[in-house]
């Protein structure tokens, strides 16, 4: 950051803020509570559940931050956001500058403030945890700063002078956008190719509006457009345009961030019955295609008794979507216990408030259909927890003979995804791992030197912020390589 | 936006559209399909590419008006635009010189069959094409098929044109009189099921092209999943062509009714 006054810990304004209140006084301030829509209202609409913090709440929450000399929260952030730097700008009433600090390391702060698992990252490292106090609400503050800057029409960062070097991005999800944002700032001409008709990848087709409104994503995209990033939809690299076409068009570097693709199924009896679908299909129909809304052509089954198999964020998104589409019984079926669930604690809490039933330590073993081939029931094997496995989670094992039947008319399978073979298959000489992900070195460079890759096409299935971290990392590495040439 | 350049009515409910999509026209191969969307609130639906003209930068689609989206698309006129056309998707047909190849198509299935007929002929095969429809008016692309086939057999359910009978009757005639090395079949799922049953009996290798329900068409949703040889396959990325003898057509027919 060039402007040291903006976020230097030694800046006079920041010294003053630190001196103004003792650590004890700061620690005595209770953690902010998020303003939320009431459950009985929100399950009948798609409006965002979390309404954000008011300015007053945000300034008070920012005051709680101890502005540690060696802030551990930063090391918990995959993109190393200067967390105290942006928080203290909020405290002094400069949300616009807080947003500028965020934008120095993150192309999508309004998104990250909403969907990052802060409780496992930055907030888990907050000094307050060691004092048995709740951590600073870093995620909510990030969201506050980004939203305030957006509402105030804060100017977007001005990119460096054009270098006249073209780079292409494959996929417009978090990894691709983060890469595009960094490269446009460095002065490259950036074109982002997207296979779908909408830009945004999983932010659009996957995460529902009640958690991440499309207008928030659109505002972030607009900022990138204003900075000069070009977006092209309906183009599949490897199909519509080949890798060689991109070279012929003058692209000097290509970043593949095509995301996770194929949904996994469990391979159990009856899984292809009508009414059973992947969470990808369900969420894409509703979020991307507008199914369930008037005038939209895409249909979606509106189940009464809906079971969602899985315990991740996608499972929570699916089960809460089912509620909003009118399910009278919406259930999570998860083979481990609730403490082992990978979903964000906040999402689990929201789901419970909305009336989702959690059936844990239960694993589907068979689906039963009616005469028309429509699912009517599922059989679940009750489980118990055994010893911790490689991931440290206690692994579930079946309780012999403990099988129950649950009536369902719709089942959403949210047990993960495998890498999409589309791009790896279509680019010759591109090395792929046994798992089907693109093989890269520690610089995120593939077996083709000009081609870098990151996000879920490399990781298999991870989070928005890890994908964004890859985008930043790849941008830095590609920049270094192109400069050397 | 993808402009309709020309349009031809094959019958009341079947139209041919030439659509401006130069990148797809250039890269498509026989067997490929596209996903199209008509209107900002439209569905994404898969349609197999029937032909392409690289000079004009167009692809040809033949569409039968059977649902909400296909009716909208069939109503488009030259100068109108499709909102989205993306592709080419799927794996291209495995075209090889095998000897005698029977290409059998039913209804609008003849359209995506045409580029395969051409390519099979160009690869040096003897090509016998069997075209089938309910009645004379529904036989499409006969002249183009004749231009690239060694022989054409027409079958109609009502006997109003060619021979009276089903597509399987036509295919069986050929198998009984000469050695057939491969059968390619494209048409309604029920038709392909019966063709597969017939050629299984005679042990003739058979390729079918499946047109299942899809949303994204790029492997993401799994709506198009079918069981082939006891394993789950996605039509969009693993197909659309499969060994017809391995496909569980009954399950596929059931799944095609998900939204009807």
XYZ file of C-alpha atoms in Angstrom:
745
model
C 0.000 0.000 0.000
C 1.589 3.260 -1.128
C -0.295 5.514 1.175
C 1.195 4.677 4.556
C -1.307 6.865 6.346
C -4.052 4.595 5.076
C -3.216 1.565 7.128
C 0.175 1.903 8.794
C -0.008 0.819 12.407
C 2.300 3.707 13.271
C 0.146 6.371 11.684
C -0.703 9.093 14.160
C -4.456 8.606 13.867
C -4.059 4.956 14.705
C -1.805 5.626 17.687
C -4.504 7.963 18.945
C -7.179 5.310 18.582
C -5.062 2.826 20.525
C -4.369 5.303 23.327
C -8.001 6.327 23.594
C -9.144 3.175 25.364
C -7.583 0.441 27.470
C -7.589 -3.194 26.423
C -9.766 -3.963 29.422
C -12.363 -1.422 28.334
C -12.304 -2.761 24.775
C -12.699 -6.301 26.018
C -15.721 -5.272 28.057
C -17.665 -4.287 24.923
C -19.976 -7.149 23.939
C -19.550 -8.553 20.425
C -22.016 -7.117 17.935
C -25.048 -9.167 16.993
C -25.992 -9.430 13.338
C -29.288 -7.882 12.302
C -31.320 -10.608 10.691
C -34.675 -11.047 9.013
C -36.998 -13.082 11.265
C -37.220 -16.761 10.289
C -40.984 -16.819 9.685
C -40.612 -13.947 7.210
C -37.446 -14.998 5.443
C -38.510 -18.543 4.578
C -41.161 -17.066 2.289
C -38.741 -15.008 0.230
C -35.247 -14.933 -1.182
C -34.119 -11.800 0.665
C -30.737 -11.823 2.345
C -31.000 -13.195 5.870
C -28.144 -11.172 7.351
C -28.955 -7.495 7.062
C -25.502 -6.247 8.032
C -24.323 -4.018 10.858
C -25.365 -0.376 11.244
C -22.621 2.245 11.215
C -22.930 2.590 14.975
C -22.652 -1.166 15.510
C -19.703 -1.410 13.126
C -17.755 1.405 14.775
C -18.324 -0.125 18.201
C -17.309 -3.578 16.998
C -14.207 -2.070 15.374
C -13.412 -0.470 18.720
C -13.250 -3.944 20.279
C -10.248 -4.789 18.063
C -7.100 -4.564 20.198
C -4.920 -3.609 17.205
C -2.337 -6.207 18.247
C 1.304 -5.529 17.305
C 1.530 -9.020 15.807
C -2.000 -9.647 14.539
C -2.619 -13.385 14.232
C -5.907 -12.863 12.380
C -3.929 -11.872 9.257
C -2.098 -15.208 9.244
C -5.476 -16.942 9.366
C -6.571 -15.244 6.140
C -5.773 -17.081 2.894
C -5.223 -13.752 1.117
C -3.521 -12.030 4.094
C -5.884 -9.089 4.314
C -4.555 -6.317 6.574
C -7.329 -6.920 9.054
C -6.499 -4.436 11.835
C -5.715 -1.887 9.097
C -9.218 -1.991 7.659
C -10.926 -2.380 11.030
C -9.284 0.698 12.512
C -10.351 2.713 9.473
C -13.923 1.686 10.264
C -13.433 2.784 13.840
C -12.372 6.260 12.731
C -15.468 6.484 10.567
C -13.746 5.975 7.222
C -15.494 2.949 5.710
C -14.313 4.171 2.293
C -10.674 3.834 3.365
C -11.403 0.517 5.078
C -12.736 -0.686 1.733
C -9.595 0.563 -0.017
C -7.449 -1.472 2.401
C -9.577 -4.545 1.663
C -9.377 -3.983 -2.083
C -5.593 -3.961 -1.931
C -5.676 -7.709 -1.323
C -9.161 -8.886 -2.255
C -11.118 -8.312 -5.462
C -14.368 -9.381 -3.778
C -14.610 -8.078 -0.205
C -18.423 -7.848 -0.194
C -18.511 -11.510 -1.182
C -15.873 -12.692 1.296
C -17.511 -10.775 4.115
C -20.580 -12.888 3.497
C -19.393 -16.364 2.610
C -15.920 -16.869 4.127
C -15.751 -19.324 7.048
C -14.254 -16.640 9.300
C -14.802 -18.748 12.404
C -12.250 -21.213 11.009
C -9.888 -18.565 9.616
C -9.201 -15.026 10.813
C -11.627 -15.030 13.737
C -10.248 -18.318 15.075
C -6.869 -16.591 15.574
C -8.222 -13.495 17.336
C -6.535 -12.834 20.671
C -9.926 -12.644 22.380
C -10.336 -16.412 21.953
C -7.447 -16.918 24.381
C -9.189 -14.654 26.867
C -12.334 -16.786 26.562
C -14.129 -13.913 24.869
C -15.837 -13.956 21.477
C -13.482 -12.877 18.670
C -13.875 -9.580 16.820
C -16.569 -10.009 14.152
C -14.065 -9.570 11.323
C -16.335 -10.991 8.634
C -19.232 -8.722 9.488
C -16.908 -5.719 9.544
C -15.479 -6.676 6.156
C -18.982 -6.846 4.793
C -19.874 -3.529 6.404
C -16.898 -1.722 4.849
C -17.497 -3.174 1.391
C -21.226 -2.441 1.479
C -20.738 1.103 2.775
C -18.209 1.862 0.039
C -20.541 0.422 -2.588
C -23.498 2.448 -1.381
C -21.330 5.583 -1.370
C -20.186 4.816 -4.947
C -16.561 4.808 -3.832
C -14.189 5.056 -6.801
C -12.549 1.836 -7.919
C -8.777 1.465 -7.669
C -7.016 2.797 -10.777
C -5.023 0.161 -12.648
C -1.366 0.640 -13.606
C -0.508 1.878 -17.077
C -1.338 -0.616 -19.816
C 1.489 -3.005 -20.623
C -0.042 -4.147 -23.890
C 0.146 -7.789 -22.809
C -2.956 -9.977 -23.092
C -3.866 -12.677 -20.602
C -6.920 -14.941 -20.635
C -8.891 -16.407 -17.766
C -10.987 -19.545 -18.076
C -13.951 -19.350 -15.725
C -15.492 -16.351 -13.962
C -15.837 -17.747 -10.442
C -13.916 -16.505 -7.401
C -10.487 -17.745 -8.550
C -10.856 -16.246 -12.021
C -12.210 -12.924 -10.754
C -9.489 -12.569 -8.161
C -6.833 -13.286 -10.808
C -8.492 -10.847 -13.225
C -8.603 -8.120 -10.578
C -4.918 -8.461 -9.746
C -3.773 -8.625 -13.362
C -5.807 -5.630 -14.520
C -4.272 -3.638 -11.646
C -0.819 -4.667 -12.849
C -1.601 -3.293 -16.302
C -2.428 -6.426 -18.285
C -5.297 -6.676 -20.767
C -7.547 -9.305 -19.218
C -10.292 -11.323 -20.918
C -12.387 -13.692 -18.833
C -14.130 -16.526 -20.710
C -17.187 -18.092 -19.090
C -18.984 -21.246 -20.258
C -22.354 -20.283 -18.789
C -24.508 -17.370 -19.897
C -23.945 -15.480 -16.631
C -20.670 -14.204 -15.199
C -19.792 -15.138 -11.624
C -19.502 -18.921 -11.539
C -20.465 -20.489 -8.232
C -21.303 -17.043 -6.817
C -24.232 -16.987 -9.244
C -25.271 -20.580 -9.877
C -24.393 -22.000 -6.490
C -24.740 -19.667 -3.530
C -28.378 -18.607 -3.040
C -29.463 -14.986 -2.912
C -30.551 -15.278 0.711
C -26.870 -15.689 1.545
C -25.245 -13.701 -1.270
C -27.542 -11.389 -3.269
C -26.828 -11.205 -6.993
C -26.679 -7.414 -6.828
C -23.668 -7.703 -4.525
C -21.917 -9.960 -7.023
C -22.929 -7.668 -9.895
C -21.449 -4.653 -8.118
C -18.127 -6.460 -7.766
C -18.241 -7.448 -11.433
C -19.042 -3.878 -12.428
C -15.981 -2.672 -10.615
C -13.818 -5.112 -12.580
C -15.526 -4.018 -15.817
C -14.868 -0.374 -15.016
C -11.227 -1.233 -14.436
C -11.131 -2.725 -17.925
C -11.645 -6.469 -17.486
C -13.473 -7.919 -20.479
C -15.997 -10.708 -19.877
C -17.118 -13.114 -22.606
C -19.935 -15.541 -21.814
C -21.003 -18.670 -23.742
C -17.424 -19.669 -24.559
C -15.882 -22.938 -23.446
C -12.131 -22.968 -23.744
C -11.102 -26.283 -25.242
C -14.389 -26.483 -27.158
C -15.527 -23.162 -28.624
C -11.968 -21.862 -28.719
C -8.957 -24.127 -28.411
C -5.857 -23.454 -26.376
C -4.020 -22.832 -29.668
C -6.704 -20.330 -30.701
C -5.940 -18.361 -27.553
C -2.241 -18.318 -28.403
C -3.093 -17.201 -31.961
C -5.217 -14.420 -30.509
C -2.117 -13.151 -28.756
C -2.683 -14.261 -25.178
C 0.655 -14.644 -23.425
C -0.664 -16.382 -20.342
C -3.770 -18.395 -19.495
C -5.224 -18.999 -16.056
C -7.611 -21.942 -15.852
C -10.111 -21.615 -13.015
C -12.929 -23.712 -14.382
C -14.071 -24.909 -10.991
C -15.341 -28.159 -9.664
C -17.685 -29.835 -12.013
C -19.206 -33.213 -11.788
C -21.504 -33.742 -8.837
C -20.851 -36.921 -6.878
C -23.573 -39.439 -6.245
C -23.424 -42.276 -3.741
C -24.048 -45.162 -6.111
C -26.880 -46.632 -4.047
C -30.010 -48.417 -5.189
C -32.694 -46.158 -6.630
C -30.523 -43.038 -6.893
C -31.688 -42.314 -10.446
C -35.362 -42.159 -9.494
C -37.217 -38.988 -10.455
C -37.024 -36.392 -7.694
C -33.446 -37.232 -6.739
C -30.898 -34.740 -7.979
C -27.539 -33.233 -7.209
C -27.321 -30.028 -5.200
C -25.627 -28.519 -8.264
C -28.700 -29.227 -10.374
C -31.121 -28.018 -7.732
C -29.266 -24.807 -6.945
C -28.508 -24.082 -10.620
C -32.165 -24.433 -11.549
C -33.198 -22.039 -8.797
C -30.294 -19.569 -8.623
C -29.089 -19.357 -12.212
C -32.217 -20.278 -14.143
C -34.842 -18.631 -11.938
C -36.887 -21.814 -11.468
C -39.726 -21.333 -9.008
C -40.129 -17.658 -9.951
C -43.005 -16.503 -12.145
C -42.341 -16.192 -15.903
C -39.188 -18.325 -15.894
C -39.261 -21.348 -18.190
C -37.003 -23.665 -16.193
C -38.972 -26.019 -13.945
C -37.978 -27.310 -10.540
C -39.667 -29.987 -8.502
C -41.217 -28.378 -5.445
C -41.024 -31.165 -2.927
C -43.141 -31.351 0.217
C -40.870 -33.689 2.134
C -37.341 -32.906 1.093
C -34.213 -34.685 2.307
C -30.798 -33.178 1.650
C -27.906 -35.591 1.977
C -24.699 -34.012 3.283
C -23.441 -31.639 5.948
C -21.599 -28.902 4.056
C -22.565 -25.374 3.093
C -24.035 -26.607 -0.177
C -26.303 -28.946 1.787
C -27.439 -26.024 3.979
C -28.025 -23.852 0.901
C -30.097 -26.636 -0.667
C -32.231 -27.440 2.358
C -32.983 -23.776 3.003
C -33.856 -23.299 -0.669
C -36.290 -26.222 -0.351
C -37.970 -24.477 2.581
C -38.352 -21.322 0.537
C -39.898 -23.342 -2.292
C -42.574 -24.519 0.111
C -41.357 -27.766 1.653
C -43.347 -28.717 4.730
C -40.559 -30.936 5.983
C -36.947 -30.108 5.118
C -34.317 -32.473 6.465
C -30.561 -32.734 6.566
C -29.354 -36.325 6.489
C -25.726 -36.528 7.568
C -23.661 -39.590 8.317
C -21.550 -38.037 11.082
C -22.599 -35.992 14.101
C -23.460 -32.326 14.097
C -20.089 -31.268 15.519
C -18.389 -32.944 12.554
C -20.417 -30.998 9.994
C -18.236 -29.006 7.605
C -20.917 -26.318 7.138
C -20.422 -22.911 8.687
C -21.840 -22.687 12.205
C -23.825 -19.619 11.154
C -25.491 -21.496 8.290
C -26.402 -24.417 10.543
C -27.863 -21.984 13.079
C -29.868 -20.187 10.384
C -31.172 -23.487 9.047
C -32.305 -24.535 12.516
C -34.041 -21.231 13.153
C -35.906 -21.732 9.904
C -37.159 -25.137 10.967
C -34.798 -27.524 9.185
C -34.657 -30.942 10.841
C -31.209 -32.388 11.408
C -31.048 -36.146 11.160
C -27.431 -36.892 11.959
C -25.567 -40.179 12.238
C -27.709 -41.447 9.389
C -26.599 -42.564 5.934
C -28.918 -43.259 2.992
C -28.656 -46.841 1.749
C -31.562 -47.108 -0.671
C -34.307 -45.090 -2.340
C -37.763 -46.493 -3.027
C -39.934 -45.334 -5.910
C -43.584 -45.342 -6.849
C -45.057 -46.873 -10.012
C -44.145 -43.747 -12.010
C -40.509 -43.914 -10.977
C -40.788 -41.040 -8.531
C -38.961 -41.317 -5.234
C -41.362 -41.924 -2.324
C -39.105 -43.012 0.530
C -35.508 -43.435 1.575
C -33.956 -46.017 3.846
C -31.318 -44.715 6.210
C -28.698 -46.655 8.093
C -28.181 -45.322 11.609
C -24.533 -44.734 12.445
C -22.343 -44.299 15.513
C -19.009 -42.530 15.816
C -15.836 -44.571 15.991
C -12.187 -43.542 16.163
C -10.901 -40.326 14.548
C -9.905 -40.797 10.889
C -7.119 -39.175 8.860
C -9.000 -35.859 8.820
C -9.213 -35.911 12.612
C -12.971 -36.339 12.528
C -14.455 -39.346 14.253
C -15.458 -41.714 11.499
C -18.989 -43.040 11.426
C -19.780 -46.764 11.349
C -23.121 -48.470 10.832
C -25.096 -49.813 13.777
C -26.005 -53.333 12.636
C -29.685 -53.697 11.827
C -30.565 -50.074 12.612
C -32.282 -49.085 9.381
C -35.230 -46.691 9.211
C -37.461 -45.571 6.401
C -38.374 -41.904 5.842
C -41.061 -40.700 3.451
C -39.672 -38.213 0.952
C -40.746 -36.841 -2.422
C -37.528 -35.015 -3.233
C -33.899 -35.751 -2.395
C -30.945 -33.433 -2.961
C -27.562 -35.130 -2.958
C -24.886 -32.751 -1.649
C -21.951 -35.044 -0.991
C -19.318 -33.161 -2.957
C -18.047 -32.735 -6.492
C -15.315 -34.127 -8.690
C -13.195 -32.007 -11.030
C -14.798 -31.187 -14.356
C -13.121 -33.233 -17.103
C -14.211 -30.847 -19.855
C -11.112 -28.661 -19.952
C -8.445 -31.168 -18.921
C -9.767 -33.484 -21.678
C -9.766 -30.799 -24.348
C -6.245 -29.403 -23.956
C -3.519 -31.632 -25.320
C -0.421 -32.277 -23.216
C -2.062 -30.914 -20.085
C -1.049 -33.110 -17.186
C -3.871 -34.248 -14.942
C -3.665 -35.940 -11.527
C -5.199 -39.317 -10.661
C -8.109 -37.429 -9.150
C -8.722 -35.576 -12.417
C -7.501 -32.201 -11.202
C -5.006 -30.173 -13.227
C -1.499 -30.924 -11.977
C 0.394 -27.767 -10.979
C 3.694 -26.971 -9.266
C 4.007 -24.733 -6.217
C 3.756 -21.721 -8.551
C 0.359 -22.995 -9.793
C 1.937 -23.599 -13.192
C 0.747 -26.609 -15.192
C 2.719 -28.932 -17.480
C 2.175 -26.255 -20.161
C 4.429 -23.355 -19.060
C 2.064 -20.550 -20.156
C -0.918 -22.179 -18.476
C -1.566 -21.691 -14.766
C -4.491 -23.129 -12.839
C -6.154 -22.635 -9.489
C -9.322 -22.975 -7.461
C -11.395 -26.136 -7.463
C -10.018 -27.452 -10.786
C -6.757 -27.863 -8.826
C -8.080 -28.381 -5.292
C -11.033 -30.623 -6.120
C -13.524 -28.820 -3.902
C -12.740 -26.027 -1.473
C -13.918 -22.568 -0.484
C -14.421 -19.240 -2.216
C -11.544 -17.663 -0.325
C -9.043 -20.444 -1.072
C -9.957 -20.119 -4.746
C -9.403 -16.374 -4.498
C -6.070 -16.967 -2.812
C -5.077 -19.156 -5.772
C -6.114 -16.409 -8.180
C -3.846 -13.926 -6.414
C -1.001 -16.387 -6.206
C -1.255 -17.322 -9.897
C -1.429 -13.658 -10.874
C 1.793 -12.926 -9.002
C 3.540 -15.932 -10.528
C 2.356 -15.301 -14.075
C 3.351 -11.653 -13.745
C 6.840 -12.655 -12.648
C 7.157 -15.072 -15.542
C 5.933 -12.561 -18.132
C 8.294 -9.907 -16.782
C 11.246 -12.261 -17.068
C 10.477 -12.872 -20.730
C -26.987 -12.800 -29.264
C -27.079 -15.349 -32.038
C -29.000 -14.317 -35.142
C -31.254 -16.611 -37.143
C -30.006 -16.308 -40.738
C -32.491 -18.580 -42.455
C -35.425 -20.794 -41.626
C -37.230 -23.640 -43.334
C -40.378 -25.469 -42.272
C -39.989 -29.229 -42.654
C -43.491 -29.796 -41.349
C -45.968 -28.011 -39.149
C -43.955 -28.567 -35.979
C -40.466 -29.097 -37.336
C -38.216 -26.267 -38.491
C -34.643 -25.915 -39.642
C -32.780 -22.856 -38.406
C -29.393 -21.618 -39.595
C -27.888 -19.622 -36.748
C -24.940 -17.259 -36.780
C -22.346 -18.835 -34.477
C -19.020 -18.663 -36.339
C -16.821 -20.044 -33.554
C -19.032 -23.107 -33.130
C -19.393 -23.578 -36.897
C -15.626 -23.751 -37.127
C -14.979 -26.138 -34.242
C -17.947 -28.520 -34.306
C -17.686 -32.132 -35.455
C -20.349 -34.771 -36.165
C -21.995 -35.829 -32.900
C -21.549 -32.520 -31.088
C -24.432 -30.621 -29.549
C -25.091 -27.088 -28.352
C -27.024 -25.647 -25.437
C -29.376 -22.859 -26.457
C -31.436 -20.397 -24.474
C -34.288 -18.348 -25.866
C -35.087 -15.214 -23.880
C -33.672 -13.897 -20.602
C -35.989 -16.137 -18.643
C -35.560 -19.122 -20.936
C -34.396 -22.650 -20.232
C -31.084 -24.060 -21.355
C -31.845 -26.959 -23.668
C -29.520 -29.269 -25.596
C -29.853 -29.616 -29.379
C -27.596 -31.724 -31.573
C -25.930 -29.841 -34.423
C -27.250 -30.973 -37.817
C -24.835 -29.098 -40.050
C -22.488 -26.136 -40.231
C -21.314 -23.695 -42.860
C -17.925 -22.270 -41.958
C -18.012 -19.749 -44.826
C -21.293 -18.266 -43.625
C -20.390 -18.876 -39.976
C -23.635 -20.677 -39.283
C -24.733 -23.853 -37.595
C -27.926 -25.686 -38.473
C -30.375 -26.959 -35.895
C -33.543 -28.900 -36.602
C -36.111 -28.429 -33.886
C -39.434 -30.054 -33.178
C -41.885 -27.944 -31.186
C -42.784 -30.168 -28.262
C -42.276 -28.074 -25.142
C -42.192 -24.499 -23.881
C -38.712 -23.744 -25.164
C -38.828 -25.599 -28.459
C -42.097 -23.844 -29.319
C -40.480 -20.468 -28.661
C -37.454 -21.366 -30.743
C -39.555 -22.687 -33.628
C -41.441 -19.387 -33.677
C -38.251 -17.381 -34.297
C -37.870 -15.823 -37.734
C -34.777 -14.752 -39.689
C -33.406 -11.618 -38.027
C -34.535 -12.762 -34.578
C -31.906 -13.933 -32.128
C -31.343 -16.765 -29.726
C -30.146 -15.351 -26.417
C -27.399 -17.931 -25.973
C -25.803 -20.682 -28.022
C -22.873 -22.474 -26.438
C -20.791 -25.358 -27.666
C -19.797 -27.505 -29.341
C -20.449 -29.863 -26.459
C -20.091 -33.577 -25.936
C -17.682 -35.975 -27.563
C -17.581 -36.176 -31.340
C -18.656 -39.340 -33.141
C -15.931 -41.946 -33.515
C -15.791 -42.049 -37.321
C -13.818 -44.940 -38.796
C -13.784 -47.094 -41.871
C -15.665 -50.155 -40.695
C -17.180 -51.545 -43.904
C -20.950 -51.308 -44.052
C -22.634 -48.888 -41.687
C -26.394 -48.627 -41.263
C -27.476 -45.169 -40.118
C -31.037 -45.152 -38.881
C -32.930 -42.106 -37.757
C -36.439 -41.454 -36.589
C -38.297 -38.154 -36.788
C -36.022 -35.160 -36.148
C -33.246 -37.604 -35.197
C -32.417 -37.650 -38.907
C -30.998 -34.124 -38.583
C -28.109 -34.929 -36.211
C -27.646 -38.200 -38.122
C -26.892 -36.354 -41.367
C -23.359 -35.164 -40.457
C -22.559 -38.690 -39.274
C -23.821 -40.147 -42.580
C -21.613 -37.689 -44.472
C -18.566 -38.430 -42.345
C -19.084 -42.204 -42.502
C -19.308 -41.998 -46.282
C -16.216 -39.802 -46.502
C -14.325 -42.300 -44.326
C -14.927 -44.912 -47.040
C -17.844 -46.864 -45.591
C -20.766 -48.290 -47.512
C -23.611 -46.339 -45.929
C -27.190 -47.598 -45.863
C -29.533 -45.037 -44.341
C -32.891 -45.945 -42.879
C -35.245 -43.029 -42.335
C -38.418 -43.553 -40.403
C -41.409 -41.459 -39.431
C -45.072 -41.793 -38.619
C -46.160 -40.534 -42.002
C -44.792 -39.153 -45.286
C -44.801 -35.471 -44.254
C -42.541 -36.169 -41.313
C -39.698 -37.669 -43.355
C -37.047 -34.939 -43.375
C -33.769 -34.249 -45.175
C -34.307 -37.134 -47.591
C -32.417 -35.510 -50.480
C -29.385 -34.641 -48.389
C -29.302 -38.140 -46.914
C -29.550 -39.655 -50.419
C -26.654 -37.493 -51.593
C -24.334 -39.123 -49.055
C -25.706 -42.671 -48.811
C -25.227 -45.720 -50.989
C -28.818 -46.694 -50.349
C -31.777 -45.171 -48.562
C -34.674 -47.109 -47.069
C -37.755 -45.156 -46.042
C -40.153 -46.557 -43.468
C -43.491 -45.018 -42.466
C -45.876 -46.295 -39.809
C -48.857 -45.739 -42.083
C -47.228 -46.843 -45.326
C -47.848 -43.437 -46.925
C -44.286 -43.405 -48.246
C -41.561 -46.011 -48.712
C -42.348 -49.225 -46.918
C -44.977 -49.645 -44.245
C -43.331 -50.591 -40.986
C -41.026 -49.528 -38.201
C -37.414 -48.449 -38.385
C -36.413 -51.821 -36.969
C -38.010 -53.592 -39.955
C -35.819 -51.570 -42.301
C -32.650 -52.231 -40.323
C -33.418 -55.947 -40.076
C -33.811 -56.229 -43.871
C -30.279 -54.964 -44.330
C -28.805 -57.169 -41.603
C -30.493 -60.241 -43.087
C -29.181 -59.626 -46.580
C -25.631 -58.391 -45.992
C -22.903 -58.136 -43.407
C -23.387 -54.971 -41.353
C -20.368 -53.776 -39.363
C -21.964 -50.990 -37.357
C -25.348 -49.392 -36.746
C -25.765 -45.765 -35.722
C -29.179 -44.811 -34.377
C -30.605 -41.433 -33.440
C -34.224 -40.760 -32.625
C -36.731 -40.987 -29.832
C -35.447 -43.029 -26.871
C -38.107 -45.678 -27.391
C -37.011 -46.144 -31.006
C -33.357 -46.458 -30.063
C -34.308 -48.993 -27.406
C -35.907 -51.240 -30.023
C -33.084 -50.775 -32.520
C -30.636 -51.764 -29.756
C -32.705 -54.848 -28.927
C -32.716 -55.886 -32.592
C -29.022 -55.403 -33.242
C -28.121 -57.105 -29.969
C -29.879 -60.181 -31.302
C -27.714 -60.067 -34.429
C -24.618 -58.973 -32.490
C -24.061 -55.873 -34.604
C -22.177 -53.105 -32.723
C -24.520 -50.145 -32.307
C -24.008 -46.527 -31.359
C -26.876 -44.365 -30.120
C -26.976 -40.628 -29.433
C -28.928 -39.683 -26.318
C -30.820 -36.453 -25.823
C -31.660 -36.329 -22.124
C -32.756 -33.493 -19.867
C -29.842 -31.143 -19.160
C -29.354 -27.843 -17.398
C -25.814 -26.595 -17.928
C -24.589 -29.199 -20.438
C -21.032 -28.983 -19.131
C -20.972 -31.721 -16.492
C -22.111 -29.639 -13.574
C -25.658 -30.706 -12.820
C -25.968 -34.440 -13.396
C -29.555 -34.177 -14.677
C -28.490 -36.082 -17.795
C -27.152 -39.103 -15.914
C -27.830 -42.481 -17.497
C -26.787 -45.999 -16.643
C -24.464 -47.511 -19.248
C -23.021 -50.955 -18.628
C -24.156 -50.719 -15.014
C -22.233 -47.476 -14.433
C -23.451 -43.904 -14.076
C -22.534 -41.758 -17.070
C -23.249 -38.115 -17.869
C -24.606 -37.649 -21.395
C -23.140 -34.122 -21.627
C -19.486 -34.949 -21.005
C -19.256 -38.746 -21.392
C -21.640 -38.844 -24.386
C -23.897 -38.035 -26.061
C -23.030 -41.249 -27.945
C -22.853 -44.579 -26.192
C -22.814 -48.276 -26.964
C -26.554 -48.792 -27.412
C -26.361 -52.360 -26.122
C -25.137 -51.097 -22.728
C -27.655 -48.277 -22.206
C -30.468 -48.765 -19.689
C -33.199 -47.300 -21.920
C -36.006 -48.103 -19.502
C -34.422 -45.960 -16.824
C -33.722 -43.230 -19.345
C -37.343 -43.262 -20.554
C -38.501 -42.980 -16.966
C -36.178 -40.058 -16.242
C -37.267 -38.213 -19.397
C -40.709 -37.906 -17.771
C -39.359 -36.010 -14.732
C -41.029 -32.745 -15.684
C -43.954 -33.933 -17.769
